[in-house]
PDB file of C-alpha atoms in Angstrom:
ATOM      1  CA  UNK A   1      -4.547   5.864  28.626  1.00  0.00           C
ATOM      2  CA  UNK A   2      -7.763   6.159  30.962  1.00  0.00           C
ATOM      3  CA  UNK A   3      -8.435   3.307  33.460  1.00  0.00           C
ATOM      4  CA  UNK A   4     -11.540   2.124  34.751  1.00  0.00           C
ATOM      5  CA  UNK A   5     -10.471   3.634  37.978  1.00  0.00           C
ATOM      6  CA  UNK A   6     -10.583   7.236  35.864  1.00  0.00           C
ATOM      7  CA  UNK A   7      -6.837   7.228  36.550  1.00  0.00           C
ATOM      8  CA  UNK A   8      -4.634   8.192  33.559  1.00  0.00           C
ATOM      9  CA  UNK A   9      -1.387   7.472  32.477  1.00  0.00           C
ATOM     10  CA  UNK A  10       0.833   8.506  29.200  1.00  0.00           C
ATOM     11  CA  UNK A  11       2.296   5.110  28.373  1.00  0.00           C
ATOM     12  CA  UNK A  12       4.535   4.314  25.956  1.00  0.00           C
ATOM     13  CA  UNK A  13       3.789   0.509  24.455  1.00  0.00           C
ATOM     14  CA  UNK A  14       6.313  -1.779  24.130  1.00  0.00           C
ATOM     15  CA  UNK A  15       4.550  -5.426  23.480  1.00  0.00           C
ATOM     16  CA  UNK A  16       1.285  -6.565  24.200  1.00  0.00           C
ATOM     17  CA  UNK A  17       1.765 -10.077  25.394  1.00  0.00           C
ATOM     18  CA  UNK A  18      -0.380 -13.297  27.648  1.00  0.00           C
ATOM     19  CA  UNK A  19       1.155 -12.241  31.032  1.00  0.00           C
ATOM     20  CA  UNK A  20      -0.439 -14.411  34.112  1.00  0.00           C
ATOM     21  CA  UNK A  21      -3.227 -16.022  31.882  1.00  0.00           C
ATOM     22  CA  UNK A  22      -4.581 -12.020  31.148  1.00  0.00           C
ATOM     23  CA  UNK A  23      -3.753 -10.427  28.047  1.00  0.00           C
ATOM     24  CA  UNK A  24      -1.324  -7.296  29.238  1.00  0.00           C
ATOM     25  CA  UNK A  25       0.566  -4.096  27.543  1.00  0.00           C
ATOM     26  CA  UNK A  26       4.219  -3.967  28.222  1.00  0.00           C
ATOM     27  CA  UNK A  27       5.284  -0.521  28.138  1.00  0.00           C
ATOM     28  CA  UNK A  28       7.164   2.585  30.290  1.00  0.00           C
ATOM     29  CA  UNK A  29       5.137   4.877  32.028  1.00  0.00           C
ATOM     30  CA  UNK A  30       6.375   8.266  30.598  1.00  0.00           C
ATOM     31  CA  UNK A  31       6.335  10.388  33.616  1.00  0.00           C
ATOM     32  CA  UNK A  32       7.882   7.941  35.618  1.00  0.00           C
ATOM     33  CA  UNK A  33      10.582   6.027  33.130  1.00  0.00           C
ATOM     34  CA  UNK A  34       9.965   2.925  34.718  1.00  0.00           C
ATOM     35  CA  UNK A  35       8.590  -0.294  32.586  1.00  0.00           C
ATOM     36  CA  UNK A  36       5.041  -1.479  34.089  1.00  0.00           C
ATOM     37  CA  UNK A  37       2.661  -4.509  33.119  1.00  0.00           C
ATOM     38  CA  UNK A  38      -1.185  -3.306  32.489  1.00  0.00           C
ATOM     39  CA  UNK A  39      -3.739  -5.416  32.173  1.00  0.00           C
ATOM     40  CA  UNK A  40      -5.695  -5.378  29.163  1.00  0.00           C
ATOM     41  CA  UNK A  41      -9.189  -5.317  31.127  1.00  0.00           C
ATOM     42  CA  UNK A  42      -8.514  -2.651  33.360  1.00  0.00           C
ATOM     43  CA  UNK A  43      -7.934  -0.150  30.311  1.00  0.00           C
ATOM     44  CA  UNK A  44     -11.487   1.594  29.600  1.00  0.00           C
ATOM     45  CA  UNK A  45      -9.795   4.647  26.730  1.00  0.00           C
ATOM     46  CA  UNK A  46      -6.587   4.725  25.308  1.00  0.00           C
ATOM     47  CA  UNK A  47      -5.047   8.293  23.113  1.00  0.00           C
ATOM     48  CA  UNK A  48      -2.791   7.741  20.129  1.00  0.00           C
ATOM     49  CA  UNK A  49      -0.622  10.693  20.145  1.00  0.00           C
ATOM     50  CA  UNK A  50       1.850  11.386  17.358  1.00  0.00           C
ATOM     51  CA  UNK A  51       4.603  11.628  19.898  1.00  0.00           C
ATOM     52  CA  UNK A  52       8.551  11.785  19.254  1.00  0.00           C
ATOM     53  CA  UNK A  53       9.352  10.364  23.056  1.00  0.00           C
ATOM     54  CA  UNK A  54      12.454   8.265  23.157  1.00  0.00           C
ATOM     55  CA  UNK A  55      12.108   5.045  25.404  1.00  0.00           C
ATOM     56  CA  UNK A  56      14.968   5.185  28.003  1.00  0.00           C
ATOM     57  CA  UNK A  57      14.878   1.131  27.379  1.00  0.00           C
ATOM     58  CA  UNK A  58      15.953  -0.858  24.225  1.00  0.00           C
ATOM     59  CA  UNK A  59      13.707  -4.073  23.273  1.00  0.00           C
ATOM     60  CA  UNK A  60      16.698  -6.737  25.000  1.00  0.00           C
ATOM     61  CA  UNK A  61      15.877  -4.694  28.108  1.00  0.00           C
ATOM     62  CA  UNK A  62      11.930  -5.235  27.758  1.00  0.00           C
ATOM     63  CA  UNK A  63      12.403  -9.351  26.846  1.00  0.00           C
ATOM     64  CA  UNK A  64      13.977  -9.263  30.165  1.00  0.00           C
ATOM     65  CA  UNK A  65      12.057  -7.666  32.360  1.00  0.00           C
ATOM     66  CA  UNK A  66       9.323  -9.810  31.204  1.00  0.00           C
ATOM     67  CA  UNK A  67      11.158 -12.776  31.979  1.00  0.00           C
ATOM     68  CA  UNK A  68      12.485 -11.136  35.389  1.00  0.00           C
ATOM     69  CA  UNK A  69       8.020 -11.038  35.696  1.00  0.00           C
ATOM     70  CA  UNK A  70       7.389 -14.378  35.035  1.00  0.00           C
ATOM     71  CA  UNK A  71      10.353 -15.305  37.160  1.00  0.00           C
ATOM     72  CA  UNK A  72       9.088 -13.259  40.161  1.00  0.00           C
ATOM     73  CA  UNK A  73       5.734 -14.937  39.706  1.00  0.00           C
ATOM     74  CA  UNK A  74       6.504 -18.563  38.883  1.00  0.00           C
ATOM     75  CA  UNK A  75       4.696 -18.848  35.875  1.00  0.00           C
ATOM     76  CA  UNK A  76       7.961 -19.442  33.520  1.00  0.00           C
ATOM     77  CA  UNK A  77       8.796 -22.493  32.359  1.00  0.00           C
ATOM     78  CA  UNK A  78      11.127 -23.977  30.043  1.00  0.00           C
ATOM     79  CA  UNK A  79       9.489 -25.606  27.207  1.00  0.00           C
ATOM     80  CA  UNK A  80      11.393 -28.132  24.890  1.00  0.00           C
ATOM     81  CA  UNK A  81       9.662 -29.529  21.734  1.00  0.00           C
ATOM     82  CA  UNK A  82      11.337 -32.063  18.908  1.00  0.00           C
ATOM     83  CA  UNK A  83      10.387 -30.699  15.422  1.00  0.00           C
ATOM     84  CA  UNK A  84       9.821 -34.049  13.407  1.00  0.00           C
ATOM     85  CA  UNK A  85      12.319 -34.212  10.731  1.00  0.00           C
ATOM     86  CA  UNK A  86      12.018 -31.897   7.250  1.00  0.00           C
ATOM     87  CA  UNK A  87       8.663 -30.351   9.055  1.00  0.00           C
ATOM     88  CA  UNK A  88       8.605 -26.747   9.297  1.00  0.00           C
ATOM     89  CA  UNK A  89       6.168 -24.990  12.079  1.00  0.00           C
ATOM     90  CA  UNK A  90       5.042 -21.832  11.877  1.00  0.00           C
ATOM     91  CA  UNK A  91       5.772 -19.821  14.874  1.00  0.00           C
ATOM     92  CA  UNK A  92       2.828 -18.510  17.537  1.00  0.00           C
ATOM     93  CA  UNK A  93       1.516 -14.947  17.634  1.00  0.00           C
ATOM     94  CA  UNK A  94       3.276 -12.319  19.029  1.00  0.00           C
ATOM     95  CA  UNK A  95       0.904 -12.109  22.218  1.00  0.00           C
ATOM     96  CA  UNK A  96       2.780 -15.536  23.395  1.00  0.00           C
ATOM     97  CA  UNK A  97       6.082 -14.298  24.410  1.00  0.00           C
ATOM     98  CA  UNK A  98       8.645 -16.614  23.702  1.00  0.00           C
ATOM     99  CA  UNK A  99      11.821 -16.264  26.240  1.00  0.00           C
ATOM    100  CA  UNK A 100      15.672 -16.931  25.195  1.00  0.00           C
ATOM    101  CA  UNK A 101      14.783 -18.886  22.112  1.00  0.00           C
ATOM    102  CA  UNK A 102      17.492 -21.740  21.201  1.00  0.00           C
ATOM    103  CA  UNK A 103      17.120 -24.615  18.486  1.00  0.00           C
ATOM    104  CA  UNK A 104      19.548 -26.979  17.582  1.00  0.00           C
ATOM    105  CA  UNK A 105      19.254 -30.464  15.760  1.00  0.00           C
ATOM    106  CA  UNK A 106      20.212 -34.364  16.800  1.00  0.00           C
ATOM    107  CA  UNK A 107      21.499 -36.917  14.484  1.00  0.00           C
ATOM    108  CA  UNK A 108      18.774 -37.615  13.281  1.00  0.00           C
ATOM    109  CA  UNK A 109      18.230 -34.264  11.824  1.00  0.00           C
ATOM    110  CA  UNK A 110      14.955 -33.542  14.212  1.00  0.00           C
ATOM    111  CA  UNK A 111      15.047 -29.757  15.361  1.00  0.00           C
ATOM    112  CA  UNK A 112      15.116 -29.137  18.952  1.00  0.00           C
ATOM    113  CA  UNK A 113      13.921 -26.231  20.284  1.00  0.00           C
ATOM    114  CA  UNK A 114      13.278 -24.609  23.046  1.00  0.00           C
ATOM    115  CA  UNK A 115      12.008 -21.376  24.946  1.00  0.00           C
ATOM    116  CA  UNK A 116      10.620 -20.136  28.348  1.00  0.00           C
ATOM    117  CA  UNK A 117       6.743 -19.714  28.171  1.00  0.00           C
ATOM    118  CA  UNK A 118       4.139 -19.184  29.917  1.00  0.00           C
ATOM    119  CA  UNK A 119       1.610 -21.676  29.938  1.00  0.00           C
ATOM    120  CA  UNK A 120      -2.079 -20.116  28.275  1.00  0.00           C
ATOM    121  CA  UNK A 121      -4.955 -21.484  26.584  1.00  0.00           C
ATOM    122  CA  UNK A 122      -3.482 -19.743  23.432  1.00  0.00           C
ATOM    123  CA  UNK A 123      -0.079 -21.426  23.815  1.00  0.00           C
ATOM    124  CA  UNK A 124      -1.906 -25.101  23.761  1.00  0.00           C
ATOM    125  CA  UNK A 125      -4.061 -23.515  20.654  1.00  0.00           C
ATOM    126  CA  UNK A 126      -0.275 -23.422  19.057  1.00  0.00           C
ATOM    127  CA  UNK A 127       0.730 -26.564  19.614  1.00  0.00           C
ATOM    128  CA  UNK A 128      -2.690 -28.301  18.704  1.00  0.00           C
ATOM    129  CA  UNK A 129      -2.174 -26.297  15.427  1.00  0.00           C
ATOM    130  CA  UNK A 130       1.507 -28.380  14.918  1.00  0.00           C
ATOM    131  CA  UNK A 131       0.779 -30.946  17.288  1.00  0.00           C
ATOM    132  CA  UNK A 132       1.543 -33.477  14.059  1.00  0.00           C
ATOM    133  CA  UNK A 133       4.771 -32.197  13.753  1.00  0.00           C
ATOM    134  CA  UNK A 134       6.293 -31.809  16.914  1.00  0.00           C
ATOM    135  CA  UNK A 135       6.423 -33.668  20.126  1.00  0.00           C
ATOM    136  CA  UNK A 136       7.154 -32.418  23.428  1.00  0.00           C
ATOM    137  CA  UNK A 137       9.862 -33.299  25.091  1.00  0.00           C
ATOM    138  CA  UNK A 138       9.936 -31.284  28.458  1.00  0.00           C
ATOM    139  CA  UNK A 139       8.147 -30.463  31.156  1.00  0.00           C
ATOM    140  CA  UNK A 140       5.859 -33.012  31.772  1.00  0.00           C
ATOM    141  CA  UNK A 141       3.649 -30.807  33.475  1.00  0.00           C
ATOM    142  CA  UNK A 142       2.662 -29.055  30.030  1.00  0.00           C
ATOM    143  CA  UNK A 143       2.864 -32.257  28.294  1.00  0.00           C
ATOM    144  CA  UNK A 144       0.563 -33.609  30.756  1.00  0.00           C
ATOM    145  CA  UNK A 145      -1.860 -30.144  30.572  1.00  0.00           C
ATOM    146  CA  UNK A 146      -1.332 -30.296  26.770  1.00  0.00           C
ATOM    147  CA  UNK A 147      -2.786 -34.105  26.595  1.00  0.00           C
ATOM    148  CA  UNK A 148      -5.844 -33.326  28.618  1.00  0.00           C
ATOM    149  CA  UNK A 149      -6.453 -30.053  25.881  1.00  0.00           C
ATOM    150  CA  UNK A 150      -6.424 -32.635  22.927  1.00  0.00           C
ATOM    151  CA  UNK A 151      -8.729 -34.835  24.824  1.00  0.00           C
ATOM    152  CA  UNK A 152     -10.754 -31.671  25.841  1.00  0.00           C
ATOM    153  CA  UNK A 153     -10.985 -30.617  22.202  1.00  0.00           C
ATOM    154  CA  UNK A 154     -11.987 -34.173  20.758  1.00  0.00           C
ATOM    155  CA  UNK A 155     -14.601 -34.374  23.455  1.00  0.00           C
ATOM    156  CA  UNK A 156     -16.190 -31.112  22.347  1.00  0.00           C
TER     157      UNK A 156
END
């Protein structure tokens, strides 16, 4: 991988995910061993080799050093949505990393779920896309953010 800078690394990708609002490539710098963030914009070339390197990490220990990232920089939070009864969603793309999943149901036989995220322009694009089907229960500060989207997008 060649970087605008003309530096190169050999990098071995492990997810390419909305890290900070930038589109970023997860993956372990092979001379080094250690797992690094890249942004997406700073990448000018990038070399697919036919390589048979073995990551020193297993995919667990990438989910958590992503949410370890977020954690470091404040930008996780833990988003709770009700899944209307006998609705089924489909699920975001992979770029939207969805941390320590959990669903359950109520009484009523609603879905709960819920997952740390990171809040993006393409994570409200996902909800607007089920925003019939769901509502969101927690944090008010992306229910709030989400709101002013739908108004954003009726306005346009």
């Amino acid at each position: 991988m060649t970087f605008l800078d003309q530096s190169v690394k050999e990098i071995f990708p492990w997810r390419v995910i909305f890290f900070e609002n930038t589109l970023s490539v997860i993956g372990e710098d092979i001379r080094t061993k250690q797992l690094i963030t890249i942004e997406i914009d700073q990448i000018d070339d990038i070399e697919v080799r036919g390589s048979d390197y073995r990551s020193l990490f297993s995919r667990l220990e990438v989910e958590d050093f992503i949410n370890a990232m977020r954690a470091v920089a404040g930008s996780d939070e833990r988003l709770v949505l009700k899944i209307n009864c006998g609705e089924d969603i489909s699920m975001p793309s992979d770029v939207i990393f969805l941390g320590n999943p959990y669903t359950t149901t109520n009484q009523y036989g609603d879905i709960i779920w819920a997952a740390s995220v990171e809040t993006s322009t393409y994570l409200f694009e996902w909800l607007y896309s089920i925003k019939d089907k769901i509502s969101i229960l927690d944090p008010s500060s992306i229910k709030n953010d989400f709101e002013n989207f739908c108004d954003e997008r009726k306005a346009a």
